[in-house]
Amino acid sequence: MTALSPREILDRLVAFPSVSRDTNLPLVDWVQGYLASQGIASTRVPSPCGTKAHLYAQVGPAVDGGIILSGHSDVVPVDGQAWTTDPWTVVERDGRLYGRGCCDMKGFDALAIAALVEGARRPLNRPLQLALSYDEEVGCMAVADLVHAMVGALPKAAAVIVGEPSMMKVVTGHKGGVGFRVHAQGYEVHSSLLHTGVSAIMESARLIQWANERNAENAAKAPNPLAADFVPPFTTLHVGMIEGGTAHNITARDCRFVLEMRVVPGEDPEAWAAAALAEGARITEGMQRIHPGTQLQMDRFFRVPPLTPEENGAAEALARRLTGDNGNHVVSYGTEGGQFQVLGGYSTVICGPGDIAQAHQPDEWLSVEQFQAGWAFMQGVLETLEA
């Protein structure tokens, strides 16, 4: 089979509606089959439920010191968005490539797959490795299995490039994240007998107020050196969804909300998680003194370690040399980069084509210029591995 161009690969990837809530196996089937047609073996890491899979592959010699290109296969839904084109077909117009995932981040995936195929035909002295994950859009947790699998099966890479859209700027740090789904279970009485009931809403407000107080404390203190470049330069706690109650004159039996924390490098997300759980337990004790069986149930649904800027990091040096970017760039959203750095011990940066402002939007697009810049970057990666 003739090798496909990066654009032809992008067309095929976007055609798979690999929304996080659904399977990504058709996309993985195609990628694995295409790589096999080019003489490249790849390995799946199935999800526990069997409906999704990661995929990794390597070309070049089986020695340490290679480069990992990391991308995710899942995209966010298009439900309720006012698209003017078919989101599952790449449409080129006015120098832009429109389609769900073109920017976030099948554009990078297409470039990485094309680079892997080209690398199989070039005299590499160190390997190029591909890491293609699932469920990045729902918490960046699943990639942990992929990182562990690659560490156990492949030579240790010197650098990981996570291709999230950064306009080909070199992003050296991002915040970590922890999220809890909270279910407050109260005890219903008529509101005139408030002292004998337990309002799930009012008890939830205690935890929400605790989050407000932590925000105020964090904003007031001097940022640690690793956090100074972030906006804002401190850990934030946020409740963006809440629902509950039956009627205005009944203490609420149920209240549900989501608490998320975005944690700056230099602070431990697990310590913040433990603090939230401890506060939830303290509130539960007060609830149960009024009526047993009431509680704040807190279920963690995502955890993302921060990407910490490295001192003399190999990935940063590589990306800066290939892009010419010497600016300081950090972001407050999370990526899979923290998992590669923390779990795998890899030197890691974020550098990919496209503007994050286009991610998740109707008529999502990636400029042709950025796509071409991404391909030039891949050529630099291959030349580096030949040296």
mmCIF file of C-alpha atoms in Angstrom:
data_model
loop_
_atom_site.group_PDB
_atom_site.id
_atom_site.type_symbol
_atom_site.label_atom_id
_atom_site.label_comp_id
_atom_site.label_asym_id
_atom_site.label_seq_id
_atom_site.Cartn_x
_atom_site.Cartn_y
_atom_site.Cartn_z
ATOM 1 C CA MET A 1 0.000 0.000 0.000
ATOM 2 C CA THR A 2 1.279 3.464 -0.888
ATOM 3 C CA ALA A 3 1.963 5.643 2.137
ATOM 4 C CA LEU A 4 -0.707 8.259 2.783
ATOM 5 C CA SER A 5 0.019 11.948 3.153
ATOM 6 C CA PRO A 6 -0.586 13.604 6.541
ATOM 7 C CA ARG A 7 -3.706 15.256 5.112
ATOM 8 C CA GLU A 8 -5.060 11.922 3.825
ATOM 9 C CA ILE A 9 -4.506 10.410 7.261
ATOM 10 C CA LEU A 10 -6.300 13.354 8.880
ATOM 11 C CA ASP A 11 -9.289 12.820 6.569
ATOM 12 C CA ARG A 12 -9.554 9.223 7.727
ATOM 13 C CA LEU A 13 -9.113 9.957 11.426
ATOM 14 C CA VAL A 14 -11.760 12.689 11.491
ATOM 15 C CA ALA A 15 -14.213 10.378 9.728
ATOM 16 C CA PHE A 16 -14.311 8.230 12.884
ATOM 17 C CA PRO A 17 -16.714 9.805 15.416
ATOM 18 C CA SER A 18 -14.535 8.745 18.343
ATOM 19 C CA VAL A 19 -16.403 10.725 20.998
ATOM 20 C CA SER A 20 -15.196 9.809 24.488
ATOM 21 C CA ARG A 21 -18.554 8.337 25.523
ATOM 22 C CA ASP A 22 -18.353 5.873 22.602
ATOM 23 C CA THR A 23 -15.895 3.253 21.393
ATOM 24 C CA ASN A 24 -12.688 4.228 19.615
ATOM 25 C CA LEU A 25 -12.049 0.712 18.296
ATOM 26 C CA PRO A 26 -12.927 1.451 14.642
ATOM 27 C CA LEU A 27 -10.296 4.195 14.635
ATOM 28 C CA VAL A 28 -7.740 1.952 16.339
ATOM 29 C CA ASP A 29 -8.550 -0.836 13.869
ATOM 30 C CA TRP A 30 -7.812 1.500 10.977
ATOM 31 C CA VAL A 31 -4.573 2.856 12.464
ATOM 32 C CA GLN A 32 -3.314 -0.619 13.303
ATOM 33 C CA GLY A 33 -4.206 -1.896 9.845
ATOM 34 C CA TYR A 34 -2.604 1.061 8.104
ATOM 35 C CA LEU A 35 0.612 0.706 10.097
ATOM 36 C CA ALA A 36 0.686 -3.020 9.338
ATOM 37 C CA SER A 37 0.330 -2.226 5.615
ATOM 38 C CA GLN A 38 3.522 -0.167 5.988
ATOM 39 C CA GLY A 39 5.360 -2.975 7.761
ATOM 40 C CA ILE A 40 4.979 -1.468 11.243
ATOM 41 C CA ALA A 41 3.838 -3.616 14.157
ATOM 42 C CA SER A 42 1.724 -1.992 16.849
ATOM 43 C CA THR A 43 0.299 -3.054 20.186
ATOM 44 C CA ARG A 44 -3.079 -2.411 21.751
ATOM 45 C CA VAL A 45 -3.716 -1.813 25.426
ATOM 46 C CA PRO A 46 -7.441 -2.603 25.876
ATOM 47 C CA SER A 47 -9.665 -0.738 28.298
ATOM 48 C CA PRO A 48 -11.009 -2.731 31.258
ATOM 49 C CA CYS A 49 -14.459 -2.750 29.618
ATOM 50 C CA GLY A 50 -13.060 -3.868 26.265
ATOM 51 C CA THR A 51 -14.798 -1.159 24.233
ATOM 52 C CA LYS A 52 -11.745 1.073 23.808
ATOM 53 C CA ALA A 53 -8.005 0.706 23.371
ATOM 54 C CA HIS A 54 -4.738 2.590 23.476
ATOM 55 C CA LEU A 55 -2.168 1.855 20.784
ATOM 56 C CA TYR A 56 1.602 2.183 20.718
ATOM 57 C CA ALA A 57 4.227 1.466 18.088
ATOM 58 C CA GLN A 58 7.920 1.942 17.414
ATOM 59 C CA VAL A 59 10.178 2.253 14.379
ATOM 60 C CA GLY A 60 13.964 2.367 14.329
ATOM 61 C CA PRO A 61 16.485 0.503 16.484
ATOM 62 C CA ALA A 62 15.477 -0.869 19.879
ATOM 63 C CA VAL A 63 17.763 1.399 21.898
ATOM 64 C CA ASP A 64 17.212 4.021 24.564
ATOM 65 C CA GLY A 65 17.116 7.722 23.779
ATOM 66 C CA GLY A 66 14.250 7.930 21.302
ATOM 67 C CA ILE A 67 11.301 10.303 21.052
ATOM 68 C CA ILE A 68 7.637 9.624 21.865
ATOM 69 C CA LEU A 69 4.892 11.436 19.962
ATOM 70 C CA SER A 70 1.791 11.373 22.196
ATOM 71 C CA GLY A 71 -1.761 12.100 21.083
ATOM 72 C CA HIS A 72 -5.290 11.123 22.066
ATOM 73 C CA SER A 73 -7.865 9.539 19.785
ATOM 74 C CA ASP A 74 -11.018 10.775 21.513
ATOM 75 C CA VAL A 75 -12.931 13.968 20.801
ATOM 76 C CA VAL A 76 -15.732 15.864 22.510
ATOM 77 C CA PRO A 77 -19.363 15.598 21.330
ATOM 78 C CA VAL A 78 -20.940 17.807 18.691
ATOM 79 C CA ASP A 79 -24.424 17.581 20.253
ATOM 80 C CA GLY A 80 -26.203 20.939 20.359
ATOM 81 C CA GLN A 81 -23.467 22.751 18.468
ATOM 82 C CA ALA A 82 -24.282 24.823 15.385
ATOM 83 C CA TRP A 83 -21.920 23.336 12.809
ATOM 84 C CA THR A 84 -22.017 24.706 9.272
ATOM 85 C CA THR A 85 -20.101 21.713 7.878
ATOM 86 C CA ASP A 86 -20.228 17.967 8.502
ATOM 87 C CA PRO A 87 -18.127 17.594 11.670
ATOM 88 C CA TRP A 88 -16.931 14.136 10.562
ATOM 89 C CA THR A 89 -15.605 15.284 7.191
ATOM 90 C CA VAL A 90 -12.554 17.503 6.811
ATOM 91 C CA VAL A 91 -13.522 20.594 4.828
ATOM 92 C CA GLU A 92 -10.795 22.960 3.626
ATOM 93 C CA ARG A 93 -11.856 26.567 3.262
ATOM 94 C CA ASP A 94 -9.977 29.871 3.393
ATOM 95 C CA GLY A 95 -6.776 28.255 4.632
ATOM 96 C CA ARG A 96 -8.495 26.293 7.386
ATOM 97 C CA LEU A 97 -9.252 22.603 7.906
ATOM 98 C CA TYR A 98 -12.683 22.245 9.530
ATOM 99 C CA GLY A 99 -13.811 19.106 11.358
ATOM 100 C CA ARG A 100 -14.221 17.693 14.851
ATOM 101 C CA GLY A 101 -10.770 16.924 16.180
ATOM 102 C CA CYS A 102 -8.800 18.714 13.457
ATOM 103 C CA CYS A 103 -7.356 20.953 16.165
ATOM 104 C CA ASP A 104 -7.815 18.806 19.278
ATOM 105 C CA MET A 105 -5.992 16.706 18.336
ATOM 106 C CA LYS A 106 -6.291 14.508 15.269
ATOM 107 C CA GLY A 107 -4.210 17.010 13.337
ATOM 108 C CA PHE A 108 -1.210 16.101 15.471
ATOM 109 C CA ASP A 109 -2.175 12.416 15.420
ATOM 110 C CA ALA A 110 -2.131 12.428 11.610
ATOM 111 C CA LEU A 111 1.282 14.091 11.571
ATOM 112 C CA ALA A 112 2.644 11.621 14.130
ATOM 113 C CA ILE A 113 1.370 8.582 12.207
ATOM 114 C CA ALA A 114 2.819 9.959 8.956
ATOM 115 C CA ALA A 115 6.153 10.599 10.686
ATOM 116 C CA LEU A 116 6.196 7.046 12.038
ATOM 117 C CA VAL A 117 5.659 5.631 8.543
ATOM 118 C CA GLU A 118 8.378 7.853 7.094
ATOM 119 C CA GLY A 119 10.675 6.968 9.969
ATOM 120 C CA ALA A 120 10.371 3.273 9.110
ATOM 121 C CA ARG A 121 12.033 4.072 5.778
ATOM 122 C CA ARG A 122 14.822 6.274 7.130
ATOM 123 C CA PRO A 123 18.150 5.300 8.752
ATOM 124 C CA LEU A 124 17.223 6.194 12.312
ATOM 125 C CA ASN A 125 19.865 5.730 14.996
ATOM 126 C CA ARG A 126 17.301 6.074 17.777
ATOM 127 C CA PRO A 127 13.652 5.032 17.752
ATOM 128 C CA LEU A 128 10.500 7.007 17.126
ATOM 129 C CA GLN A 129 7.583 5.859 19.254
ATOM 130 C CA LEU A 130 3.867 6.591 18.878
ATOM 131 C CA ALA A 131 1.469 6.742 21.830
ATOM 132 C CA LEU A 132 -2.220 7.003 20.920
ATOM 133 C CA SER A 133 -4.590 7.086 23.893
ATOM 134 C CA TYR A 134 -8.307 7.152 24.701
ATOM 135 C CA ASP A 135 -10.395 9.099 27.239
ATOM 136 C CA GLU A 136 -8.168 12.157 27.469
ATOM 137 C CA GLU A 137 -11.274 14.331 27.208
ATOM 138 C CA VAL A 138 -12.837 12.742 30.292
ATOM 139 C CA GLY A 139 -9.998 13.066 32.754
ATOM 140 C CA CYS A 140 -6.590 11.969 31.412
ATOM 141 C CA MET A 141 -6.659 8.962 33.755
ATOM 142 C CA ALA A 142 -6.802 6.085 31.265
ATOM 143 C CA VAL A 143 -3.431 6.977 29.751
ATOM 144 C CA ALA A 144 -1.764 5.650 32.903
ATOM 145 C CA ASP A 145 -2.210 2.111 31.546
ATOM 146 C CA LEU A 146 -0.584 3.133 28.261
ATOM 147 C CA VAL A 147 2.391 4.729 30.030
ATOM 148 C CA HIS A 148 2.953 1.639 32.164
ATOM 149 C CA ALA A 149 2.693 -0.628 29.110
ATOM 150 C CA MET A 150 5.228 1.403 27.128
ATOM 151 C CA VAL A 151 7.688 1.599 30.015
ATOM 152 C CA GLY A 152 7.542 -2.174 30.324
ATOM 153 C CA ALA A 153 7.796 -2.993 26.619
ATOM 154 C CA LEU A 154 9.870 -0.354 24.820
ATOM 155 C CA PRO A 155 13.323 1.191 25.233
ATOM 156 C CA LYS A 156 13.225 4.317 27.388
ATOM 157 C CA ALA A 157 12.683 7.446 25.330
ATOM 158 C CA ALA A 158 14.636 10.608 26.052
ATOM 159 C CA ALA A 159 11.705 12.932 25.361
ATOM 160 C CA VAL A 160 7.916 12.981 25.037
ATOM 161 C CA ILE A 161 6.166 15.520 22.826
ATOM 162 C CA VAL A 162 2.478 15.798 23.722
ATOM 163 C CA GLY A 163 0.867 17.387 20.678
ATOM 164 C CA GLU A 164 -1.967 19.341 22.277
ATOM 165 C CA PRO A 165 -2.659 22.556 20.332
ATOM 166 C CA SER A 166 -0.099 25.157 21.400
ATOM 167 C CA MET A 167 0.462 27.053 18.125
ATOM 168 C CA MET A 168 3.763 25.152 17.969
ATOM 169 C CA LYS A 169 4.935 26.977 21.074
ATOM 170 C CA VAL A 170 6.808 25.007 23.719
ATOM 171 C CA VAL A 171 4.642 24.584 26.819
ATOM 172 C CA THR A 172 6.712 23.349 29.760
ATOM 173 C CA GLY A 173 4.109 23.204 32.516
ATOM 174 C CA HIS A 174 0.432 22.809 33.297
ATOM 175 C CA LYS A 175 -1.722 22.538 36.368
ATOM 176 C CA GLY A 176 -2.785 19.210 37.783
ATOM 177 C CA GLY A 177 -6.390 18.389 38.483
ATOM 178 C CA VAL A 178 -8.635 16.465 40.841
ATOM 179 C CA GLY A 179 -12.390 16.133 40.489
ATOM 180 C CA PHE A 180 -15.089 14.769 42.790
ATOM 181 C CA ARG A 181 -18.729 14.014 42.128
ATOM 182 C CA VAL A 182 -20.399 14.806 45.445
ATOM 183 C CA HIS A 183 -23.737 13.346 46.522
ATOM 184 C CA ALA A 184 -25.129 14.843 49.717
ATOM 185 C CA GLN A 185 -27.787 12.586 51.266
ATOM 186 C CA GLY A 186 -29.959 14.427 53.764
ATOM 187 C CA TYR A 187 -33.105 13.772 55.800
ATOM 188 C CA GLU A 188 -36.442 15.301 54.800
ATOM 189 C CA VAL A 189 -38.657 17.196 57.229
ATOM 190 C CA HIS A 190 -40.937 20.195 56.907
ATOM 191 C CA SER A 191 -38.781 23.308 56.837
ATOM 192 C CA SER A 192 -40.566 24.627 59.953
ATOM 193 C CA LEU A 193 -38.859 21.740 61.804
ATOM 194 C CA LEU A 194 -35.463 22.452 60.288
ATOM 195 C CA HIS A 195 -33.560 21.521 63.442
ATOM 196 C CA THR A 196 -34.777 17.896 63.195
ATOM 197 C CA GLY A 197 -33.864 17.429 59.543
ATOM 198 C CA VAL A 198 -30.687 17.461 57.485
ATOM 199 C CA SER A 199 -30.737 19.606 54.361
ATOM 200 C CA ALA A 200 -28.529 18.086 51.679
ATOM 201 C CA ILE A 201 -28.314 21.473 49.973
ATOM 202 C CA MET A 202 -27.302 23.409 53.081
ATOM 203 C CA GLU A 203 -24.740 20.779 54.062
ATOM 204 C CA SER A 204 -23.363 20.863 50.526
ATOM 205 C CA ALA A 205 -22.983 24.601 50.957
ATOM 206 C CA ARG A 206 -20.553 23.944 53.795
ATOM 207 C CA LEU A 207 -18.166 22.137 51.470
ATOM 208 C CA ILE A 208 -18.654 24.765 48.780
ATOM 209 C CA GLN A 209 -17.895 27.509 51.301
ATOM 210 C CA TRP A 210 -14.777 25.583 52.339
ATOM 211 C CA ALA A 211 -13.705 25.733 48.678
ATOM 212 C CA ASN A 212 -14.369 29.493 48.596
ATOM 213 C CA GLU A 213 -12.221 29.985 51.690
ATOM 214 C CA ARG A 214 -9.340 27.976 50.203
ATOM 215 C CA ASN A 215 -9.525 30.103 47.053
ATOM 216 C CA ALA A 216 -9.274 33.272 49.107
ATOM 217 C CA GLU A 217 -6.316 31.907 51.065
ATOM 218 C CA ASN A 218 -4.522 30.756 47.914
ATOM 219 C CA ALA A 219 -5.046 34.084 46.161
ATOM 220 C CA ALA A 220 -3.670 36.006 49.162
ATOM 221 C CA LYS A 221 -0.388 34.123 49.551
ATOM 222 C CA ALA A 222 2.744 34.582 47.466
ATOM 223 C CA PRO A 223 2.922 32.019 44.627
ATOM 224 C CA ASN A 224 5.612 29.379 44.748
ATOM 225 C CA PRO A 225 8.361 29.760 42.107
ATOM 226 C CA LEU A 226 6.966 26.970 39.908
ATOM 227 C CA ALA A 227 3.525 28.613 39.887
ATOM 228 C CA ALA A 228 4.492 32.210 39.226
ATOM 229 C CA ASP A 229 3.949 32.058 35.447
ATOM 230 C CA PHE A 230 0.431 30.600 35.657
ATOM 231 C CA VAL A 231 -2.789 32.583 35.315
ATOM 232 C CA PRO A 232 -3.890 32.580 38.052
ATOM 233 C CA PRO A 233 -0.652 31.612 39.874
ATOM 234 C CA PHE A 234 -2.405 29.549 42.546
ATOM 235 C CA THR A 235 -4.499 26.424 43.004
ATOM 236 C CA THR A 236 -8.215 26.982 42.371
ATOM 237 C CA LEU A 237 -11.294 25.092 43.597
ATOM 238 C CA HIS A 238 -14.524 25.307 41.629
ATOM 239 C CA VAL A 239 -18.114 24.071 41.649
ATOM 240 C CA GLY A 240 -19.672 24.385 38.222
ATOM 241 C CA MET A 241 -22.728 22.120 38.504
ATOM 242 C CA ILE A 242 -25.260 21.636 41.308
ATOM 243 C CA GLU A 243 -28.776 20.301 41.623
ATOM 244 C CA GLY A 244 -31.041 19.125 44.416
ATOM 245 C CA GLY A 245 -34.103 19.589 46.556
ATOM 246 C CA THR A 246 -37.797 18.743 46.280
ATOM 247 C CA ALA A 247 -39.708 21.856 47.351
ATOM 248 C CA HIS A 248 -39.058 25.193 49.023
ATOM 249 C CA ASN A 249 -40.539 24.019 52.322
ATOM 250 C CA ILE A 250 -38.828 20.607 52.615
ATOM 251 C CA THR A 251 -35.268 20.045 53.774
ATOM 252 C CA ALA A 252 -33.517 18.614 50.743
ATOM 253 C CA ARG A 253 -33.041 14.858 50.692
ATOM 254 C CA ASP A 254 -30.464 14.990 47.892
ATOM 255 C CA CYS A 255 -27.990 17.404 46.437
ATOM 256 C CA ARG A 256 -25.396 16.614 43.781
ATOM 257 C CA PHE A 257 -22.529 18.790 42.618
ATOM 258 C CA VAL A 258 -19.098 18.571 41.079
ATOM 259 C CA LEU A 259 -16.015 19.892 42.847
ATOM 260 C CA GLU A 260 -12.829 20.299 40.826
ATOM 261 C CA MET A 261 -9.387 21.491 41.842
ATOM 262 C CA ARG A 262 -6.703 22.771 39.473
ATOM 263 C CA VAL A 263 -3.408 22.420 41.285
ATOM 264 C CA VAL A 264 -0.248 24.340 40.443
ATOM 265 C CA PRO A 265 3.124 22.567 40.116
ATOM 266 C CA GLY A 266 4.909 22.602 43.440
ATOM 267 C CA GLU A 267 1.764 21.475 45.258
ATOM 268 C CA ASP A 268 0.503 17.914 45.584
ATOM 269 C CA PRO A 269 -2.904 17.155 44.024
ATOM 270 C CA GLU A 270 -3.239 14.189 46.363
ATOM 271 C CA ALA A 271 -2.798 16.461 49.378
ATOM 272 C CA TRP A 272 -5.585 18.689 48.070
ATOM 273 C CA ALA A 273 -7.773 15.639 47.452
ATOM 274 C CA ALA A 274 -7.122 14.418 50.990
ATOM 275 C CA ALA A 275 -8.027 17.830 52.402
ATOM 276 C CA ALA A 276 -11.344 17.858 50.528
ATOM 277 C CA LEU A 277 -12.160 14.330 51.666
ATOM 278 C CA ALA A 278 -11.314 15.240 55.266
ATOM 279 C CA GLU A 279 -13.624 18.245 55.121
ATOM 280 C CA GLY A 280 -16.367 16.069 53.636
ATOM 281 C CA ALA A 281 -15.905 13.590 56.489
ATOM 282 C CA ARG A 282 -16.102 16.396 59.065
ATOM 283 C CA ILE A 283 -19.358 17.650 57.542
ATOM 284 C CA THR A 284 -20.742 14.103 57.455
ATOM 285 C CA GLU A 285 -20.067 13.708 61.187
ATOM 286 C CA GLY A 286 -22.171 16.787 61.887
ATOM 287 C CA MET A 287 -24.980 15.523 59.649
ATOM 288 C CA GLN A 288 -25.055 12.136 61.339
ATOM 289 C CA ARG A 289 -25.297 13.670 64.786
ATOM 290 C CA ILE A 290 -28.746 14.855 63.693
ATOM 291 C CA HIS A 291 -29.772 11.786 61.728
ATOM 292 C CA PRO A 292 -27.861 8.555 60.978
ATOM 293 C CA GLY A 293 -27.615 7.517 57.357
ATOM 294 C CA THR A 294 -26.979 11.020 56.086
ATOM 295 C CA GLN A 295 -23.646 11.766 54.474
ATOM 296 C CA LEU A 296 -21.543 13.535 51.879
ATOM 297 C CA GLN A 297 -20.455 10.838 49.440
ATOM 298 C CA MET A 298 -17.433 11.946 47.395
ATOM 299 C CA ASP A 299 -16.392 9.914 44.355
ATOM 300 C CA ARG A 300 -13.260 10.910 42.490
ATOM 301 C CA PHE A 301 -13.725 10.882 38.721
ATOM 302 C CA PHE A 302 -10.484 12.369 37.480
ATOM 303 C CA ARG A 303 -6.942 12.986 38.588
ATOM 304 C CA VAL A 304 -4.274 14.640 36.489
ATOM 305 C CA PRO A 305 -0.766 15.207 37.827
ATOM 306 C CA PRO A 306 0.740 18.590 36.974
ATOM 307 C CA LEU A 307 3.378 18.925 34.289
ATOM 308 C CA THR A 308 6.293 20.491 36.147
ATOM 309 C CA PRO A 309 8.835 22.643 34.279
ATOM 310 C CA GLU A 310 12.114 20.742 34.179
ATOM 311 C CA GLU A 311 15.627 21.993 34.796
ATOM 312 C CA ASN A 312 17.598 21.372 31.579
ATOM 313 C CA GLY A 313 14.856 19.065 30.282
ATOM 314 C CA ALA A 314 15.691 17.060 27.149
ATOM 315 C CA ALA A 315 12.178 17.455 25.739
ATOM 316 C CA GLU A 316 12.219 21.216 26.194
ATOM 317 C CA ALA A 317 15.645 21.530 24.579
ATOM 318 C CA LEU A 318 14.516 19.421 21.615
ATOM 319 C CA ALA A 319 11.268 21.314 21.055
ATOM 320 C CA ARG A 320 12.919 24.715 21.387
ATOM 321 C CA ARG A 321 15.619 23.782 18.883
ATOM 322 C CA LEU A 322 13.061 22.537 16.348
ATOM 323 C CA THR A 323 10.602 25.423 16.734
ATOM 324 C CA GLY A 324 12.929 28.308 17.579
ATOM 325 C CA ASP A 325 10.565 29.229 20.431
ATOM 326 C CA ASN A 326 12.370 30.509 23.537
ATOM 327 C CA GLY A 327 9.386 31.973 25.395
ATOM 328 C CA ASN A 328 8.005 30.830 28.726
ATOM 329 C CA HIS A 329 4.646 29.127 28.239
ATOM 330 C CA VAL A 330 2.504 27.356 30.832
ATOM 331 C CA VAL A 331 -1.217 26.539 30.743
ATOM 332 C CA SER A 332 -3.885 26.099 33.381
ATOM 333 C CA TYR A 333 -5.676 23.192 31.698
ATOM 334 C CA GLY A 334 -4.491 19.607 32.130
ATOM 335 C CA THR A 335 -3.048 17.168 29.601
ATOM 336 C CA GLU A 336 -1.627 13.665 29.528
ATOM 337 C CA GLY A 337 1.846 15.174 29.775
ATOM 338 C CA GLY A 338 1.806 15.028 33.562
ATOM 339 C CA GLN A 339 1.134 11.283 33.448
ATOM 340 C CA PHE A 340 4.134 10.658 31.181
ATOM 341 C CA GLN A 341 6.358 12.794 33.384
ATOM 342 C CA VAL A 342 5.201 11.459 36.757
ATOM 343 C CA LEU A 343 4.367 7.812 36.004
ATOM 344 C CA GLY A 344 6.923 7.137 33.294
ATOM 345 C CA GLY A 345 9.744 9.399 34.394
ATOM 346 C CA TYR A 346 9.939 10.914 30.907
ATOM 347 C CA SER A 347 11.155 14.389 30.085
ATOM 348 C CA THR A 348 7.962 15.924 28.650
ATOM 349 C CA VAL A 349 6.683 19.072 26.966
ATOM 350 C CA ILE A 350 3.546 20.095 25.077
ATOM 351 C CA CYS A 351 3.989 21.264 21.501
ATOM 352 C CA GLY A 352 1.427 20.871 18.751
ATOM 353 C CA PRO A 353 -0.326 22.653 15.899
ATOM 354 C CA GLY A 354 -3.440 24.753 16.353
ATOM 355 C CA ASP A 355 -4.960 27.171 18.830
ATOM 356 C CA ILE A 356 -6.560 25.763 21.990
ATOM 357 C CA ALA A 357 -9.266 28.432 21.557
ATOM 358 C CA GLN A 358 -10.644 26.343 18.669
ATOM 359 C CA ALA A 359 -10.820 23.130 20.704
ATOM 360 C CA HIS A 360 -14.331 21.846 21.493
ATOM 361 C CA GLN A 361 -15.968 24.608 19.440
ATOM 362 C CA PRO A 362 -18.557 24.285 16.667
ATOM 363 C CA ASP A 363 -16.798 24.493 13.304
ATOM 364 C CA GLU A 364 -13.542 23.513 15.018
ATOM 365 C CA TRP A 365 -10.623 24.257 12.717
ATOM 366 C CA LEU A 366 -6.888 23.967 12.267
ATOM 367 C CA SER A 367 -5.095 26.330 9.925
ATOM 368 C CA VAL A 368 -3.285 24.798 6.978
ATOM 369 C CA GLU A 369 -0.274 26.903 7.978
ATOM 370 C CA GLN A 370 -0.182 25.291 11.431
ATOM 371 C CA PHE A 371 -0.612 21.817 9.929
ATOM 372 C CA GLN A 372 2.352 22.489 7.663
ATOM 373 C CA ALA A 373 4.383 23.830 10.580
ATOM 374 C CA GLY A 374 3.603 20.612 12.425
ATOM 375 C CA TRP A 375 4.908 18.559 9.505
ATOM 376 C CA ALA A 376 8.114 20.622 9.400
ATOM 377 C CA PHE A 377 8.490 19.855 13.116
ATOM 378 C CA MET A 378 8.127 16.130 12.398
ATOM 379 C CA GLN A 379 10.856 16.353 9.770
ATOM 380 C CA GLY A 380 13.072 17.881 12.443
ATOM 381 C CA VAL A 381 12.240 15.038 14.823
ATOM 382 C CA LEU A 382 13.249 12.465 12.201
ATOM 383 C CA GLU A 383 16.481 14.284 11.387
ATOM 384 C CA THR A 384 17.290 14.401 15.106
ATOM 385 C CA LEU A 385 16.837 10.633 15.369
ATOM 386 C CA GLU A 386 19.094 10.087 12.343
ATOM 387 C CA ALA A 387 21.944 12.123 13.859
#
